[in-house]
Short mmCIF file of C-alpha atoms in Angstrom, two decimals:
data_model
loop_
_atom_site.label_atom_id
_atom_site.label_comp_id
_atom_site.label_asym_id
_atom_site.label_seq_id
_atom_site.Cartn_x
_atom_site.Cartn_y
_atom_site.Cartn_z
CA MET A 21 95.87 4.10 -2.17
CA SER A 22 95.62 4.67 1.42
CA SER A 23 94.06 8.11 0.72
CA ASN A 24 91.56 6.49 -1.68
CA ALA A 25 90.73 3.82 0.88
CA ARG A 26 90.18 6.43 3.43
CA LYS A 27 87.82 8.28 1.22
CA LEU A 28 85.96 5.15 0.31
CA HIS A 29 85.80 4.07 4.02
CA VAL A 30 84.35 7.45 4.99
CA GLU A 31 82.01 7.78 1.99
CA GLN A 32 80.32 4.38 2.81
CA PRO A 33 78.76 5.33 6.14
CA GLU A 34 77.53 8.55 4.69
CA ARG A 35 75.65 6.67 1.98
CA SER A 36 74.16 4.21 4.49
CA ASN A 37 72.97 7.28 6.60
CA GLN A 38 71.32 8.96 3.51
CA LYS A 39 69.48 5.68 2.83
CA GLN A 40 68.24 5.59 6.36
CA THR A 41 67.05 9.16 6.35
CA GLN A 42 65.37 8.53 3.08
CA GLU A 43 63.63 5.46 4.46
CA GLN A 44 62.45 7.32 7.47
CA VAL A 45 60.74 10.17 5.67
CA LYS A 46 57.18 9.22 4.70
CA VAL A 47 55.37 11.11 2.03
CA HIS A 48 51.62 11.58 2.54
CA VAL A 49 49.95 11.52 -0.80
CA HIS A 50 46.36 12.88 -0.54
CA ARG A 51 44.19 10.67 -2.85
CA LYS A 52 41.16 12.24 -4.34
CA ARG A 53 38.09 10.45 -2.93
CA TRP A 54 35.74 8.80 -5.29
CA VAL A 55 32.73 10.47 -3.63
CA SER A 56 32.97 13.68 -1.76
CA THR A 57 31.24 14.48 1.61
CA GLY A 58 28.71 16.70 -0.10
CA GLU A 59 27.86 13.97 -2.54
CA LYS A 60 27.45 11.44 0.20
CA PHE A 61 24.98 13.79 1.93
CA LEU A 62 23.09 14.26 -1.28
CA TYR A 63 22.94 10.52 -1.97
CA SER A 64 21.82 9.88 1.57
CA LEU A 65 19.04 12.57 1.19
CA VAL A 66 17.82 11.21 -2.17
CA SER A 67 17.88 7.56 -0.83
CA ALA A 68 15.85 8.68 2.26
CA ALA A 69 13.34 10.46 0.00
CA ALA A 70 12.97 7.52 -2.26
CA LEU A 71 12.46 5.23 0.74
CA ALA A 72 9.75 7.51 2.15
CA ALA A 73 8.04 7.70 -1.20
CA SER A 74 8.01 3.92 -1.62
CA VAL A 75 6.63 3.54 1.95
CA PHE A 76 3.90 6.03 1.16
CA VAL A 77 2.91 4.31 -2.09
CA VAL A 78 2.72 0.94 -0.40
CA SER A 79 0.57 2.40 2.32
CA HIS A 80 -1.71 4.11 -0.07
CA ALA A 81 -2.04 0.92 -2.02
CA SER A 82 -2.80 -1.08 1.02
CA THR A 83 -5.51 1.47 2.10
CA THR A 84 -7.00 1.50 -1.45
CA ASP A 85 -7.19 -2.33 -1.43
CA GLN A 86 -8.97 -2.28 1.96
CA LEU A 87 -11.45 0.25 0.75
CA ASN A 88 -12.15 -1.82 -2.45
CA ARG A 89 -12.80 -4.84 -0.21
CA ASP A 90 -15.20 -3.00 1.90
CA LEU A 91 -16.93 -1.57 -1.20
CA GLN A 92 -17.45 -5.02 -2.56
CA GLN A 93 -18.87 -6.30 0.78
CA LEU A 94 -21.31 -3.36 0.69
CA GLU A 95 -22.33 -4.05 -2.89
CA ASN A 96 -22.89 -7.71 -2.04
CA LYS A 97 -25.13 -6.68 0.94
CA ILE A 98 -27.05 -4.38 -1.29
CA ASP A 99 -27.53 -7.06 -3.93
CA LYS A 100 -28.79 -9.56 -1.29
CA GLN A 101 -31.14 -6.85 0.19
CA GLN A 102 -32.51 -6.02 -3.33
CA VAL A 103 -33.24 -9.76 -3.85
CA GLU A 104 -34.92 -10.04 -0.55
CA ASN A 105 -37.01 -6.94 -1.27
CA GLU A 106 -38.11 -8.34 -4.69
CA ASN A 107 -39.17 -11.63 -2.95
CA LEU A 108 -41.19 -9.72 -0.38
CA LYS A 109 -42.92 -7.73 -3.13
CA TYR A 110 -43.85 -10.82 -4.90
CA GLU A 111 -45.22 -12.37 -1.68
CA ILE A 112 -47.26 -9.14 -1.04
CA LYS A 113 -48.74 -9.52 -4.53
CA GLU A 114 -49.61 -13.22 -3.86
CA LEU A 115 -51.08 -12.47 -0.46
CA SER A 116 -53.25 -9.46 -1.69
CA ASN A 117 -54.87 -11.65 -4.49
CA PRO A 118 -58.62 -10.98 -4.27
CA GLU A 119 -59.50 -14.71 -4.83
CA ARG A 120 -57.31 -15.70 -1.90
CA ILE A 121 -58.97 -13.00 0.32
CA LEU A 122 -62.47 -14.29 -0.58
CA GLU A 123 -61.43 -17.78 0.23
CA ILE A 124 -60.02 -16.91 3.63
CA ALA A 125 -63.18 -14.89 4.28
CA LYS A 126 -65.37 -17.86 3.45
CA GLN A 127 -63.19 -20.13 5.75
CA ASN A 128 -63.84 -17.69 8.58
CA GLY A 129 -67.64 -17.50 8.01
CA LEU A 130 -67.79 -14.10 6.44
CA LYS A 131 -70.22 -13.57 3.46
CA VAL A 132 -69.75 -11.23 0.63
CA ARG A 133 -72.66 -8.97 -0.07
CA GLN A 134 -71.53 -7.68 -3.49
CA SER A 135 -70.31 -9.96 -6.18
CA LYS A 136 -67.48 -7.35 -7.04
CA VAL A 137 -64.57 -7.10 -4.70
CA LYS A 138 -62.50 -3.89 -5.08
CA GLN A 139 -58.84 -3.81 -4.07
CA ALA A 140 -57.82 -0.91 -1.83
CA ASN A 141 -55.13 1.54 -3.16
CA THR A 142 -51.68 1.23 -1.67
CA VAL A 143 -50.65 3.88 0.72
CA ASN A 144 -47.17 4.62 -0.54
CA GLY A 145 -48.62 5.44 -4.12
CA ASN A 146 -46.93 2.52 -6.04
#
């Protein structure tokens, strides 16, 4: 028994040394990455392009909106000017009435020699 006890006594420290060496050895397992470096670069490039495109679209929309506002303001000014021109044309017709001209001539002491008053033609051909 003593020889078996010696063997047992000698074998026990060897087993503990084996366990210690097994614990000390670390195995590095390379895990496959979910997204590779090249894919990250491509995703970044596509994201940057999408961002640039969206900024361009918003800028273009803003410019178009401003141009539309300016166009509407100009159209409003044109409409107002046309109304004013029509009013002035009507006023010209009222002021060039031959009866009115004769009345003003009589008020200022002028006498009409002929009973027919002719209206002069307009210069611009209208």
